[in-house]
């Protein structure tokens, strides 16, 4: 049987057309008269540069609309008696910040508490006549909190003498409403280094205005709403724990909503939800400006984000489901002087307030309120977990893990079926082509990571700071984005060349097309294989995400389905004899539109959060390489570009745009590097400061029987990578810097820092130094040692117990004989169990510690048995003088493990 004759022609890359009539015998002896025509595959460099700019602009616009577009602040008149007014909430925030930093046990915290209490009493007086408002100034007694996971694992958090303001709002004529409560919680206290406009006076201001609004609506609710204004959160989530374990209203709580801040202002987004999905489903239904991304929850629960919120206590200790909100804009200012009112963006309070008011009123009146708790089986949790994300901050998508499993599995199986069929029909050449195109993907990753890692490693060696982009985050686009882009392009192009060489060899063996035609057919086939390999990459990620039940796997789903659909719609053909054509621009635009819409804003926001986190990267100053932070950012950007640009770059290799694209990328990189090296944009600024600590240390360690005089000095260190030479030069107080003096602050160590012994003998006295005294050491059947600890003037301290020697211990208040920590199995980290204590002014300072030794312990070692650091929030003359000279680009930084400006160190040796 004779085949039908086909006519196709070819057009050269120079634009000239030529046709060749061929009459070849195929394997079956048939003859084909083929006149091949292939359009010019070269694409204008101007068009491609414009396309890159348009995509970049669209990504920026999506981010700004999704995360930076705020509702207009409303006045009290505009909001009405039952609405939410940012102007009124802002008054509360302003009043709280005006008292200055207000950490636990400070006079300023008492002032803040009294302000919140007075505001709540006013709400009680102005509430709707059918609404009951109860206000309670709750005094929490001593307690101990030991969390099983997260940031505080291996620690026991002990507290005493804490005060909280608790408000319960409920319908007056529905008595059963008080038995089913919704808890809204945030903290009044701040760390010692900031006035806390964002963390979390903004949350308290929103809650006060919410409480006022709910007090006008609660007569229509079916359950009560409790507002908890707690203290002690910054010292280890103590406020939430003391409420849950001690307050009589805590037994009625059926859902918890926590308001937090890891920056200041912007949109307050949900970053933790569940375990029961009911709350997030209802929020998505009624929120006017929904904001929340499951990827934040994935990162937080994985430990990648080193932080903790009260929501962990509600979920882990009380077994309550709910939602956790947080402000994350300007995260570089977290716990520094720049967490200030001036940086609180207009509309931030209105955004959270309107969302929360609508949500509370809806769930408060709902008839299908869940009665279960968070303590479910692992199988129940995995199936009930909610997958959630917002689209442009206007609509929130929520579905359960069980549905996600079915959806993802269906897509995976269909994709595998399509790929298997395609490879079976294509035979060995198709399989080899897929393997080579995947090699191109792998080379993309290798070169993108390699180029960006090289810059990340060299940057600390040539710039004034290892992280010169903190105050100007856009610099990372040129410093790391440009090398990663060049690496991705280089790697994929190498894969393209290898694939082209293989395909040319395949076509040469077939001898069905003349050489001039083969060249262009091979280029077009290689382009298509690279595009399809991009979907194969996302298929692998979707499969892994589905297996491990990672919520943010929906991103892989979107990046797989949309480009694959566009390719199938515009490019795929069932006719095997049809020769390939250049990929259409419409395929790229349609394929990328939905993924960019769904993910661009989230990816940019995550990048901004990582950059801001560089300020507090080095939790043990000097313990991490200076390039580590750069590597983290470089890895994120390189991975992001390798994943998202795989489709776009597949179009570039047969175009005439490669040279222009490479040149433009090099220009961007060169300009960014020149800006860094010239110092035009400094690494830190007045509003984005470097995190430092100035601590007057009185070191009384290694003083048997207290016969040796303590050593006194001032320690200057930073959690921001880089040396402190410039800062020390401006302070000019005889500081020496280096790694010669390691300071063990018990909860962390300073491996690189600066110190001075000048003028350090005043501002403290011998009577301030804590003591550790052994008053009993029984060595009969099991060695038991009883120790007395006196923290003197300090109600904030950290004690480390050597778990290599000590198997268990008991801890008591010596004055009241109250057991604070009972003897049971305790976890440890690095061979130490940490007791972290924080309390009010009337907290105890004298304690008894009973140590139960491990059998077979050597008892002969220089390692301390106990290490104690006590903190005093006091400025000695030398620290006050140093702080006045501290450069404007520096700020004190506080966290639960940080010492205050005066710290005392002492220990007890194993062979005491």
PDB file of C-alpha atoms in Angstrom, residues 517-777:
ATOM      1  CA  UNK A 517      15.392  20.017   8.437  1.00  0.00           C
ATOM      2  CA  UNK A 518      16.645  17.749  11.200  1.00  0.00           C
ATOM      3  CA  UNK A 519      18.464  20.646  12.846  1.00  0.00           C
ATOM      4  CA  UNK A 520      15.269  22.628  13.362  1.00  0.00           C
ATOM      5  CA  UNK A 521      13.082  19.678  14.215  1.00  0.00           C
ATOM      6  CA  UNK A 522      15.542  18.662  16.923  1.00  0.00           C
ATOM      7  CA  UNK A 523      15.593  22.166  18.416  1.00  0.00           C
ATOM      8  CA  UNK A 524      11.825  22.281  18.593  1.00  0.00           C
ATOM      9  CA  UNK A 525      11.572  18.803  20.091  1.00  0.00           C
ATOM     10  CA  UNK A 526      14.193  19.683  22.726  1.00  0.00           C
ATOM     11  CA  UNK A 527      12.266  22.837  23.633  1.00  0.00           C
ATOM     12  CA  UNK A 528       9.101  20.834  24.163  1.00  0.00           C
ATOM     13  CA  UNK A 529      10.824  18.184  26.237  1.00  0.00           C
ATOM     14  CA  UNK A 530      12.266  20.855  28.562  1.00  0.00           C
ATOM     15  CA  UNK A 531       8.817  22.373  29.010  1.00  0.00           C
ATOM     16  CA  UNK A 532       7.301  18.970  29.789  1.00  0.00           C
ATOM     17  CA  UNK A 533      10.138  18.159  32.183  1.00  0.00           C
ATOM     18  CA  UNK A 534       9.042  21.177  34.242  1.00  0.00           C
ATOM     19  CA  UNK A 535       5.676  19.534  34.866  1.00  0.00           C
ATOM     20  CA  UNK A 536       7.450  16.272  35.692  1.00  0.00           C
ATOM     21  CA  UNK A 537       9.455  18.136  38.357  1.00  0.00           C
ATOM     22  CA  UNK A 538       6.289  19.468  39.955  1.00  0.00           C
ATOM     23  CA  UNK A 539       4.726  16.009  39.729  1.00  0.00           C
ATOM     24  CA  UNK A 540       7.563  14.627  41.844  1.00  0.00           C
ATOM     25  CA  UNK A 541       7.066  17.393  44.430  1.00  0.00           C
ATOM     26  CA  UNK A 542       3.315  16.806  44.510  1.00  0.00           C
ATOM     27  CA  UNK A 543       3.865  13.088  45.049  1.00  0.00           C
ATOM     28  CA  UNK A 544       6.255  13.714  47.942  1.00  0.00           C
ATOM     29  CA  UNK A 545       3.985  16.344  49.473  1.00  0.00           C
ATOM     30  CA  UNK A 546       0.980  14.057  49.225  1.00  0.00           C
ATOM     31  CA  UNK A 547       2.875  11.180  50.824  1.00  0.00           C
ATOM     32  CA  UNK A 548       4.023  13.263  53.788  1.00  0.00           C
ATOM     33  CA  UNK A 549       0.700  15.162  53.941  1.00  0.00           C
ATOM     34  CA  UNK A 550       2.303  18.583  53.564  1.00  0.00           C
ATOM     35  CA  UNK A 551      -0.443  21.195  53.402  1.00  0.00           C
ATOM     36  CA  UNK A 552       1.357  23.535  51.025  1.00  0.00           C
ATOM     37  CA  UNK A 553       1.449  20.798  48.376  1.00  0.00           C
ATOM     38  CA  UNK A 554      -1.408  22.685  46.739  1.00  0.00           C
ATOM     39  CA  UNK A 555       1.306  24.933  45.251  1.00  0.00           C
ATOM     40  CA  UNK A 556       2.802  21.943  43.427  1.00  0.00           C
ATOM     41  CA  UNK A 557      -0.694  21.039  42.236  1.00  0.00           C
ATOM     42  CA  UNK A 558      -1.250  24.488  40.731  1.00  0.00           C
ATOM     43  CA  UNK A 559       2.196  24.641  39.120  1.00  0.00           C
ATOM     44  CA  UNK A 560       1.630  21.174  37.619  1.00  0.00           C
ATOM     45  CA  UNK A 561      -1.934  21.381  36.339  1.00  0.00           C
ATOM     46  CA  UNK A 562      -2.058  24.854  34.804  1.00  0.00           C
ATOM     47  CA  UNK A 563       1.034  24.617  32.541  1.00  0.00           C
ATOM     48  CA  UNK A 564       0.142  21.030  31.620  1.00  0.00           C
ATOM     49  CA  UNK A 565      -3.388  22.094  30.662  1.00  0.00           C
ATOM     50  CA  UNK A 566      -2.060  24.988  28.585  1.00  0.00           C
ATOM     51  CA  UNK A 567       0.342  22.662  26.803  1.00  0.00           C
ATOM     52  CA  UNK A 568      -2.400  20.152  26.104  1.00  0.00           C
ATOM     53  CA  UNK A 569      -4.771  22.844  24.866  1.00  0.00           C
ATOM     54  CA  UNK A 570      -2.377  24.648  22.518  1.00  0.00           C
ATOM     55  CA  UNK A 571       0.421  22.236  21.695  1.00  0.00           C
ATOM     56  CA  UNK A 572      -0.470  18.557  22.051  1.00  0.00           C
ATOM     57  CA  UNK A 573      -1.488  16.509  19.021  1.00  0.00           C
ATOM     58  CA  UNK A 574      -2.521  12.916  18.539  1.00  0.00           C
ATOM     59  CA  UNK A 575      -1.044  12.815  15.024  1.00  0.00           C
ATOM     60  CA  UNK A 576       2.411  11.194  15.259  1.00  0.00           C
ATOM     61  CA  UNK A 577       3.375  12.204  11.714  1.00  0.00           C
ATOM     62  CA  UNK A 578       2.997  15.907  12.480  1.00  0.00           C
ATOM     63  CA  UNK A 579       6.291  17.718  12.927  1.00  0.00           C
ATOM     64  CA  UNK A 580       6.786  19.981  15.968  1.00  0.00           C
ATOM     65  CA  UNK A 581       6.285  23.730  15.863  1.00  0.00           C
ATOM     66  CA  UNK A 582       7.735  26.438  18.128  1.00  0.00           C
ATOM     67  CA  UNK A 583       5.918  26.651  21.451  1.00  0.00           C
ATOM     68  CA  UNK A 584       3.268  29.356  21.364  1.00  0.00           C
ATOM     69  CA  UNK A 585       3.565  32.372  23.625  1.00  0.00           C
ATOM     70  CA  UNK A 586      -0.070  31.819  24.566  1.00  0.00           C
ATOM     71  CA  UNK A 587       0.885  28.463  26.067  1.00  0.00           C
ATOM     72  CA  UNK A 588       3.337  30.161  28.415  1.00  0.00           C
ATOM     73  CA  UNK A 589       1.012  33.005  29.377  1.00  0.00           C
ATOM     74  CA  UNK A 590      -1.980  30.769  30.019  1.00  0.00           C
ATOM     75  CA  UNK A 591       0.137  28.186  31.807  1.00  0.00           C
ATOM     76  CA  UNK A 592       1.781  30.666  34.205  1.00  0.00           C
ATOM     77  CA  UNK A 593      -1.146  33.004  34.873  1.00  0.00           C
ATOM     78  CA  UNK A 594      -2.841  30.897  37.555  1.00  0.00           C
ATOM     79  CA  UNK A 595       0.331  29.731  39.376  1.00  0.00           C
ATOM     80  CA  UNK A 596       1.636  33.290  39.567  1.00  0.00           C
ATOM     81  CA  UNK A 597      -1.719  34.541  40.816  1.00  0.00           C
ATOM     82  CA  UNK A 598      -1.833  31.869  43.526  1.00  0.00           C
ATOM     83  CA  UNK A 599       1.778  31.957  44.704  1.00  0.00           C
ATOM     84  CA  UNK A 600       3.693  35.120  43.752  1.00  0.00           C
ATOM     85  CA  UNK A 601       2.584  37.140  46.779  1.00  0.00           C
ATOM     86  CA  UNK A 602       3.252  34.273  49.173  1.00  0.00           C
ATOM     87  CA  UNK A 603       6.741  33.629  47.780  1.00  0.00           C
ATOM     88  CA  UNK A 604       7.696  37.315  48.036  1.00  0.00           C
ATOM     89  CA  UNK A 605       6.352  37.628  51.566  1.00  0.00           C
ATOM     90  CA  UNK A 606       8.246  34.550  52.659  1.00  0.00           C
ATOM     91  CA  UNK A 607      11.437  36.000  51.168  1.00  0.00           C
ATOM     92  CA  UNK A 608      10.884  39.258  53.081  1.00  0.00           C
ATOM     93  CA  UNK A 609      10.377  37.297  56.308  1.00  0.00           C
ATOM     94  CA  UNK A 610      13.615  35.352  55.789  1.00  0.00           C
ATOM     95  CA  UNK A 611      15.557  38.556  55.088  1.00  0.00           C
ATOM     96  CA  UNK A 612      14.175  40.240  58.195  1.00  0.00           C
ATOM     97  CA  UNK A 613      15.090  37.179  60.253  1.00  0.00           C
ATOM     98  CA  UNK A 614      18.787  37.734  59.483  1.00  0.00           C
ATOM     99  CA  UNK A 615      18.827  40.343  62.255  1.00  0.00           C
ATOM    100  CA  UNK A 616      18.452  37.619  64.894  1.00  0.00           C
ATOM    101  CA  UNK A 617      19.941  34.646  63.045  1.00  0.00           C
ATOM    102  CA  UNK A 618      22.851  33.805  65.376  1.00  0.00           C
ATOM    103  CA  UNK A 619      21.132  32.521  68.513  1.00  0.00           C
ATOM    104  CA  UNK A 620      24.547  31.740  70.025  1.00  0.00           C
ATOM    105  CA  UNK A 621      26.570  34.726  68.762  1.00  0.00           C
ATOM    106  CA  UNK A 622      29.659  33.632  66.892  1.00  0.00           C
ATOM    107  CA  UNK A 623      28.603  29.994  66.644  1.00  0.00           C
ATOM    108  CA  UNK A 624      27.502  30.079  63.006  1.00  0.00           C
ATOM    109  CA  UNK A 625      29.585  30.980  59.929  1.00  0.00           C
ATOM    110  CA  UNK A 626      29.059  34.507  58.652  1.00  0.00           C
ATOM    111  CA  UNK A 627      27.935  33.165  55.297  1.00  0.00           C
ATOM    112  CA  UNK A 628      25.177  30.958  56.724  1.00  0.00           C
ATOM    113  CA  UNK A 629      22.425  33.576  56.486  1.00  0.00           C
ATOM    114  CA  UNK A 630      23.391  34.342  52.907  1.00  0.00           C
ATOM    115  CA  UNK A 631      23.293  30.644  52.087  1.00  0.00           C
ATOM    116  CA  UNK A 632      19.760  30.394  53.473  1.00  0.00           C
ATOM    117  CA  UNK A 633      18.534  33.264  51.305  1.00  0.00           C
ATOM    118  CA  UNK A 634      20.519  32.063  48.295  1.00  0.00           C
ATOM    119  CA  UNK A 635      19.122  28.540  48.654  1.00  0.00           C
ATOM    120  CA  UNK A 636      15.553  29.838  48.896  1.00  0.00           C
ATOM    121  CA  UNK A 637      15.900  32.085  45.853  1.00  0.00           C
ATOM    122  CA  UNK A 638      17.760  29.485  43.768  1.00  0.00           C
ATOM    123  CA  UNK A 639      15.187  26.806  44.596  1.00  0.00           C
ATOM    124  CA  UNK A 640      12.331  29.185  43.873  1.00  0.00           C
ATOM    125  CA  UNK A 641      13.733  30.193  40.475  1.00  0.00           C
ATOM    126  CA  UNK A 642      14.607  26.614  39.528  1.00  0.00           C
ATOM    127  CA  UNK A 643      11.038  25.567  40.275  1.00  0.00           C
ATOM    128  CA  UNK A 644       9.108  28.470  38.785  1.00  0.00           C
ATOM    129  CA  UNK A 645      11.237  29.492  35.787  1.00  0.00           C
ATOM    130  CA  UNK A 646      11.561  26.016  34.321  1.00  0.00           C
ATOM    131  CA  UNK A 647       8.687  26.653  31.885  1.00  0.00           C
ATOM    132  CA  UNK A 648       9.763  30.158  30.942  1.00  0.00           C
ATOM    133  CA  UNK A 649      13.417  29.337  30.344  1.00  0.00           C
ATOM    134  CA  UNK A 650      12.540  26.449  28.034  1.00  0.00           C
ATOM    135  CA  UNK A 651      11.448  29.096  25.509  1.00  0.00           C
ATOM    136  CA  UNK A 652      14.740  30.962  25.563  1.00  0.00           C
ATOM    137  CA  UNK A 653      17.215  28.474  24.118  1.00  0.00           C
ATOM    138  CA  UNK A 654      16.221  28.754  20.447  1.00  0.00           C
ATOM    139  CA  UNK A 655      15.460  32.437  20.618  1.00  0.00           C
ATOM    140  CA  UNK A 656      17.773  35.317  19.908  1.00  0.00           C
ATOM    141  CA  UNK A 657      17.296  36.652  23.424  1.00  0.00           C
ATOM    142  CA  UNK A 658      19.915  34.701  25.340  1.00  0.00           C
ATOM    143  CA  UNK A 659      22.683  37.247  24.972  1.00  0.00           C
ATOM    144  CA  UNK A 660      20.457  40.197  25.902  1.00  0.00           C
ATOM    145  CA  UNK A 661      19.011  38.317  28.893  1.00  0.00           C
ATOM    146  CA  UNK A 662      22.458  37.349  30.170  1.00  0.00           C
ATOM    147  CA  UNK A 663      23.771  40.890  29.699  1.00  0.00           C
ATOM    148  CA  UNK A 664      20.787  42.417  31.539  1.00  0.00           C
ATOM    149  CA  UNK A 665      21.206  39.959  34.413  1.00  0.00           C
ATOM    150  CA  UNK A 666      24.920  40.748  34.734  1.00  0.00           C
ATOM    151  CA  UNK A 667      24.132  44.461  34.790  1.00  0.00           C
ATOM    152  CA  UNK A 668      21.629  43.975  37.621  1.00  0.00           C
ATOM    153  CA  UNK A 669      24.137  41.912  39.600  1.00  0.00           C
ATOM    154  CA  UNK A 670      26.944  44.425  39.019  1.00  0.00           C
ATOM    155  CA  UNK A 671      24.824  47.383  40.090  1.00  0.00           C
ATOM    156  CA  UNK A 672      23.685  45.603  43.257  1.00  0.00           C
ATOM    157  CA  UNK A 673      27.258  44.647  44.135  1.00  0.00           C
ATOM    158  CA  UNK A 674      28.469  48.181  43.446  1.00  0.00           C
ATOM    159  CA  UNK A 675      25.799  49.601  45.760  1.00  0.00           C
ATOM    160  CA  UNK A 676      26.869  47.225  48.532  1.00  0.00           C
ATOM    161  CA  UNK A 677      30.592  47.882  48.156  1.00  0.00           C
ATOM    162  CA  UNK A 678      30.174  51.653  47.893  1.00  0.00           C
ATOM    163  CA  UNK A 679      28.018  51.844  51.021  1.00  0.00           C
ATOM    164  CA  UNK A 680      25.392  53.971  49.265  1.00  0.00           C
ATOM    165  CA  UNK A 681      22.753  51.871  51.031  1.00  0.00           C
ATOM    166  CA  UNK A 682      24.053  50.907  54.495  1.00  0.00           C
ATOM    167  CA  UNK A 683      23.332  47.422  55.883  1.00  0.00           C
ATOM    168  CA  UNK A 684      21.355  48.850  58.808  1.00  0.00           C
ATOM    169  CA  UNK A 685      19.496  52.068  59.469  1.00  0.00           C
ATOM    170  CA  UNK A 686      17.658  53.930  62.199  1.00  0.00           C
ATOM    171  CA  UNK A 687      14.428  52.054  61.392  1.00  0.00           C
ATOM    172  CA  UNK A 688      16.013  48.676  60.584  1.00  0.00           C
ATOM    173  CA  UNK A 689      18.644  48.260  63.263  1.00  0.00           C
ATOM    174  CA  UNK A 690      21.218  45.640  64.079  1.00  0.00           C
ATOM    175  CA  UNK A 691      20.289  43.575  67.151  1.00  0.00           C
ATOM    176  CA  UNK A 692      22.848  43.877  69.954  1.00  0.00           C
ATOM    177  CA  UNK A 693      23.014  43.253  73.676  1.00  0.00           C
ATOM    178  CA  UNK A 694      24.944  45.250  76.254  1.00  0.00           C
ATOM    179  CA  UNK A 695      25.201  43.290  79.489  1.00  0.00           C
ATOM    180  CA  UNK A 696      27.071  44.176  82.652  1.00  0.00           C
ATOM    181  CA  UNK A 697      28.232  40.728  83.769  1.00  0.00           C
ATOM    182  CA  UNK A 698      29.252  39.845  87.313  1.00  0.00           C
ATOM    183  CA  UNK A 699      30.894  36.435  87.023  1.00  0.00           C
ATOM    184  CA  UNK A 700      31.059  34.506  90.296  1.00  0.00           C
ATOM    185  CA  UNK A 701      31.535  31.058  88.772  1.00  0.00           C
ATOM    186  CA  UNK A 702      34.160  28.728  90.207  1.00  0.00           C
ATOM    187  CA  UNK A 703      34.113  30.305  93.685  1.00  0.00           C
ATOM    188  CA  UNK A 704      34.294  27.439  96.182  1.00  0.00           C
ATOM    189  CA  UNK A 705      32.934  28.641  99.529  1.00  0.00           C
ATOM    190  CA  UNK A 706      32.724  32.151  97.975  1.00  0.00           C
ATOM    191  CA  UNK A 707      36.329  32.998  98.806  1.00  0.00           C
ATOM    192  CA  UNK A 708      37.264  34.479  95.419  1.00  0.00           C
ATOM    193  CA  UNK A 709      36.242  37.929  94.250  1.00  0.00           C
ATOM    194  CA  UNK A 710      33.839  37.962  91.293  1.00  0.00           C
ATOM    195  CA  UNK A 711      34.951  39.224  87.891  1.00  0.00           C
ATOM    196  CA  UNK A 712      33.003  42.161  86.507  1.00  0.00           C
ATOM    197  CA  UNK A 713      32.933  43.269  82.871  1.00  0.00           C
ATOM    198  CA  UNK A 714      30.583  44.511  80.159  1.00  0.00           C
ATOM    199  CA  UNK A 715      29.781  42.104  77.341  1.00  0.00           C
ATOM    200  CA  UNK A 716      28.698  43.418  73.930  1.00  0.00           C
ATOM    201  CA  UNK A 717      27.403  40.870  71.439  1.00  0.00           C
ATOM    202  CA  UNK A 718      25.006  40.606  68.527  1.00  0.00           C
ATOM    203  CA  UNK A 719      22.646  38.009  67.123  1.00  0.00           C
ATOM    204  CA  UNK A 720      23.171  39.618  63.722  1.00  0.00           C
ATOM    205  CA  UNK A 721      26.075  38.059  61.777  1.00  0.00           C
ATOM    206  CA  UNK A 722      29.275  40.086  61.463  1.00  0.00           C
ATOM    207  CA  UNK A 723      31.978  41.619  63.619  1.00  0.00           C
ATOM    208  CA  UNK A 724      31.416  44.554  65.953  1.00  0.00           C
ATOM    209  CA  UNK A 725      34.511  46.583  65.060  1.00  0.00           C
ATOM    210  CA  UNK A 726      32.595  49.557  63.688  1.00  0.00           C
ATOM    211  CA  UNK A 727      30.251  49.660  66.673  1.00  0.00           C
ATOM    212  CA  UNK A 728      33.094  49.381  69.198  1.00  0.00           C
ATOM    213  CA  UNK A 729      35.020  52.140  67.438  1.00  0.00           C
ATOM    214  CA  UNK A 730      32.102  54.530  67.851  1.00  0.00           C
ATOM    215  CA  UNK A 731      31.445  53.558  71.484  1.00  0.00           C
ATOM    216  CA  UNK A 732      35.140  54.024  72.361  1.00  0.00           C
ATOM    217  CA  UNK A 733      35.214  52.445  75.802  1.00  0.00           C
ATOM    218  CA  UNK A 734      38.230  50.135  75.684  1.00  0.00           C
ATOM    219  CA  UNK A 735      36.423  47.127  74.219  1.00  0.00           C
ATOM    220  CA  UNK A 736      38.374  44.119  72.991  1.00  0.00           C
ATOM    221  CA  UNK A 737      36.680  41.854  70.456  1.00  0.00           C
ATOM    222  CA  UNK A 738      37.243  38.286  69.347  1.00  0.00           C
ATOM    223  CA  UNK A 739      36.657  34.640  70.119  1.00  0.00           C
ATOM    224  CA  UNK A 740      39.111  34.510  73.012  1.00  0.00           C
ATOM    225  CA  UNK A 741      36.447  34.933  75.674  1.00  0.00           C
ATOM    226  CA  UNK A 742      33.427  32.652  75.574  1.00  0.00           C
ATOM    227  CA  UNK A 743      30.637  33.786  77.863  1.00  0.00           C
ATOM    228  CA  UNK A 744      28.236  31.077  79.037  1.00  0.00           C
ATOM    229  CA  UNK A 745      24.897  32.746  79.717  1.00  0.00           C
ATOM    230  CA  UNK A 746      23.411  29.329  80.645  1.00  0.00           C
ATOM    231  CA  UNK A 747      20.578  29.478  78.091  1.00  0.00           C
ATOM    232  CA  UNK A 748      23.050  30.295  75.298  1.00  0.00           C
ATOM    233  CA  UNK A 749      26.735  31.053  74.786  1.00  0.00           C
ATOM    234  CA  UNK A 750      28.553  34.000  73.248  1.00  0.00           C
ATOM    235  CA  UNK A 751      31.415  32.646  71.150  1.00  0.00           C
ATOM    236  CA  UNK A 752      32.204  35.967  69.503  1.00  0.00           C
ATOM    237  CA  UNK A 753      31.733  39.268  71.248  1.00  0.00           C
ATOM    238  CA  UNK A 754      33.419  42.280  72.779  1.00  0.00           C
ATOM    239  CA  UNK A 755      34.207  43.032  76.402  1.00  0.00           C
ATOM    240  CA  UNK A 756      35.626  45.738  78.586  1.00  0.00           C
ATOM    241  CA  UNK A 757      36.680  45.825  82.241  1.00  0.00           C
ATOM    242  CA  UNK A 758      36.689  49.624  82.471  1.00  0.00           C
ATOM    243  CA  UNK A 759      34.570  51.181  85.250  1.00  0.00           C
ATOM    244  CA  UNK A 760      32.623  47.989  85.980  1.00  0.00           C
ATOM    245  CA  UNK A 761      32.832  47.924  89.784  1.00  0.00           C
ATOM    246  CA  UNK A 762      29.886  50.230  90.456  1.00  0.00           C
ATOM    247  CA  UNK A 763      26.156  49.708  90.054  1.00  0.00           C
ATOM    248  CA  UNK A 764      26.069  46.366  91.864  1.00  0.00           C
ATOM    249  CA  UNK A 765      27.077  44.922  95.215  1.00  0.00           C
ATOM    250  CA  UNK A 766      28.173  41.609  96.687  1.00  0.00           C
ATOM    251  CA  UNK A 767      24.729  41.139  98.185  1.00  0.00           C
ATOM    252  CA  UNK A 768      23.228  40.992  94.661  1.00  0.00           C
ATOM    253  CA  UNK A 769      25.200  37.858  93.759  1.00  0.00           C
ATOM    254  CA  UNK A 770      23.071  34.681  93.860  1.00  0.00           C
ATOM    255  CA  UNK A 771      24.231  31.766  95.963  1.00  0.00           C
ATOM    256  CA  UNK A 772      24.118  27.987  95.557  1.00  0.00           C
ATOM    257  CA  UNK A 773      24.632  26.152  98.851  1.00  0.00           C
ATOM    258  CA  UNK A 774      24.708  22.363  99.399  1.00  0.00           C
ATOM    259  CA  UNK A 775      23.155  21.574 102.784  1.00  0.00           C
ATOM    260  CA  UNK A 776      22.790  17.799 102.420  1.00  0.00           C
ATOM    261  CA  UNK A 777      24.572  15.124 100.391  1.00  0.00           C
TER     262      UNK A 777
END
